[in-house]
Amino acid sequence: MEEKNYRKAEYYVNRERSWLLFNRRVLSEARDSSIPLFERLKFLSITSSNLDEFYMVRVASLKDQVHAQYTKPDIAGLSPKDQLKKISEDTHELVQLQYSTYNRSLYPALKNKAGLVLISQHEELSKHQKKFVDEYFEENIYPVLTPMAMDSSRPFPLIRNRSLNIGALISKKDRKKGKEVLEFATVQVPAVLPRVIGLPDDKDGQKVVILLEEIIERNIGKLFLSYDVVCAHPYRIMRNADLSIDEDEAEDLLKEIQKQLKKRQWGEVIRLEVEDRIDKRLLKILKTEFQSKEEDIFHIPGPLDLTFLMKLYGLEGFDQFKAQPHQPAPVPAFIDQDDIFEVIQKRDVFLHHPYMSFDPVVNFVRQAAKDPDVLAIKQTLYRVSGNSPIIAALAKAAENGKQVSVLVELKARFDEENNIVWAKMLEKAGCHVIYGLVGLKTHSKITLVVRREETGIRRYVHLGTGNYNDSTARLYTDCGIFTCDARFGEDATAVFNMLSGYSEPKSWHKLIMAPLWMKKRFLRMIQTEREHAEEGKPAHIAAKINSLCDPDIIEALYQASSSGVKIDLLIRGICCLKVGTPGISENIRVRSIVGDFLEHSRIFYFYNNGAEDVFMGSADWMTRNLDRRVEIVFPVEDEKIKQEVLHILDMEFRDNIKAHILKEDGHYEKQDRRGKAPLNSQMLFCREAGEQAASMKKQHEKTRVFIPAEPEHLEED
């Protein structure tokens, strides 16, 4: 029998185009009229910020490859030049759909349903509104602005990445003879001022706002008093923000990254956004100066940079048009428990964020920092919040004389500056700070606390799928466990010895590490399911991940599918695998959930002839995670926790409200709900977490025994 070729380009989807399909799924939430109006604004804002990052990193990388004359095709058979062409076509279509959603649906609904009027063109202002914005300009905006002209003595100014600007063509007033000479000038819309400005309310009682750039555009003549302003239009650029760091040559990684961060503002312009009614002469200047090709220019039929919609979302007085905010429930195991270590000693504890509170993770480090019996705290940090309580607790621990070791990943994209600040602060407090590893990003989520107890040294470990970030823990779905199992503790010690030195253990008890062993382990587990299927045994693989694009993993899944293994995949973002290909992927189902929370947890299930192996961890099935990052995947061995994790998978595979199903033609569709009870897995988990916490609280109240105080004996007179 002829052996199948599972690596044919026709069996794969280009990674970048798959990501654009994900952003379309986010956009579909903005287009869903069943969702509260202001939630739809939020989703539209997210699609815009997503697209910015995609261009600054992924498109920028492809352009670098084209400049380097790199022509090798990807797994889908597309060269870098081919990919850029397809991406441009897809993105122009996506942007048109964004603005169609904004102009035809959301913008009118704001006024007609919510009573919020957004003045989109300053020409629409009423007489008293014009007076107000002109005074506002003089008092608040004019002193901040810096107009910049371009002529023979002044070169084209540096336009900062992602900044909003207004370009103008100006000419000398009363030029009597000769042809009118136009000059270019530009002014940056200052990010230090609010972009959404409230105006005196409409006579109908509606709230009225205007965008900052419209006020500047209306008053731009005041910046060029000796000139006539021929035209003025907003524009915005995206630069290559992909850091190029030669870690082998860098003597000091911290200084090298700081140097590279400054270069982001000088990177190649890879995208130019202009108002769709821009003057052609002005556009020609911008196109020339930024060296922008036609396919990289976006003519925008509305306000540039829709991330301002998040500011609208934050306006007060519109709560009825927003989803009810979710309050994370207490983790049942820690209700009415003061000693976190005592709880973990009894049994492993499962955490499911944001449905359950992130507080126990913060309190774990806080209590360790104060506990006189704690000898050492070790932790990996990839992204943390702006005012991180975990950072504060680690610093306090060092001040209290604990041995504190922290790996701060300086190469966490777009968090580099933030992480540099934290790293320096931790060093000042006396922590031992490791700045990542040469050639690898440390993406694993692990905390180790070493404690001296009556029975000897005990190690407490937290392992998770998400960052130690108390802010995103309210927005991202993630899982984690606390354990003091000695085998996990020994592995955790080995992890930190590897990160801080050169100690590589010969074997591991429980943890699976990338880039050394993880891919081989996953491939072996997939192969085992395939062998079981070929022997006529039940075989099933289920995985919940953010992205799937590693060709070795995909090939193994295709092989397993063709042998009869049932494969269910929950993939939020990129999926380079195709479903329904005869003889290749007929047994594979893929779905994506886009909801109020960002699906972020990674869960892996292998039936394994009835043993039902369950794992969680920090790694996606991407080449970068498996081959170029330090990642950790860990087994779920506590039977009660295993059932909770399987329940999560089960409910998400049955979700028919927020799930999008991957079809054979490569597109995603919402599930057909006819004849089925509606199930929104995220809302279900919110409700279940609250019920579990309430039930545990009730149990504690029942078990409390009231012991009356001894009666006081009155002294005799």
JSON list of N, CA, C and O in Angstrom, two decimals, residues 99 538 604:
[
{"chain": "A", "resi": 99, "resn": "TYR", "atom": "N", "xyz": [-15.27, 48.95, 9.25]},
{"chain": "A", "resi": 99, "resn": "TYR", "atom": "CA", "xyz": [-15.89, 50.27, 9.14]},
{"chain": "A", "resi": 99, "resn": "TYR", "atom": "C", "xyz": [-17.33, 50.20, 8.66]},
{"chain": "A", "resi": 99, "resn": "TYR", "atom": "O", "xyz": [-18.13, 51.09, 8.97]},
{"chain": "A", "resi": 538, "resn": "PRO", "atom": "N", "xyz": [-10.74, 1.90, 21.50]},
{"chain": "A", "resi": 538, "resn": "PRO", "atom": "CA", "xyz": [-11.17, 3.30, 21.47]},
{"chain": "A", "resi": 538, "resn": "PRO", "atom": "C", "xyz": [-9.96, 4.21, 21.59]},
{"chain": "A", "resi": 538, "resn": "PRO", "atom": "O", "xyz": [-9.04, 3.93, 22.37]},
{"chain": "A", "resi": 604, "resn": "PHE", "atom": "N", "xyz": [-4.71, 19.33, 27.67]},
{"chain": "A", "resi": 604, "resn": "PHE", "atom": "CA", "xyz": [-4.47, 18.23, 26.74]},
{"chain": "A", "resi": 604, "resn": "PHE", "atom": "C", "xyz": [-5.03, 16.94, 27.33]},
{"chain": "A", "resi": 604, "resn": "PHE", "atom": "O", "xyz": [-4.78, 16.63, 28.49]}
]
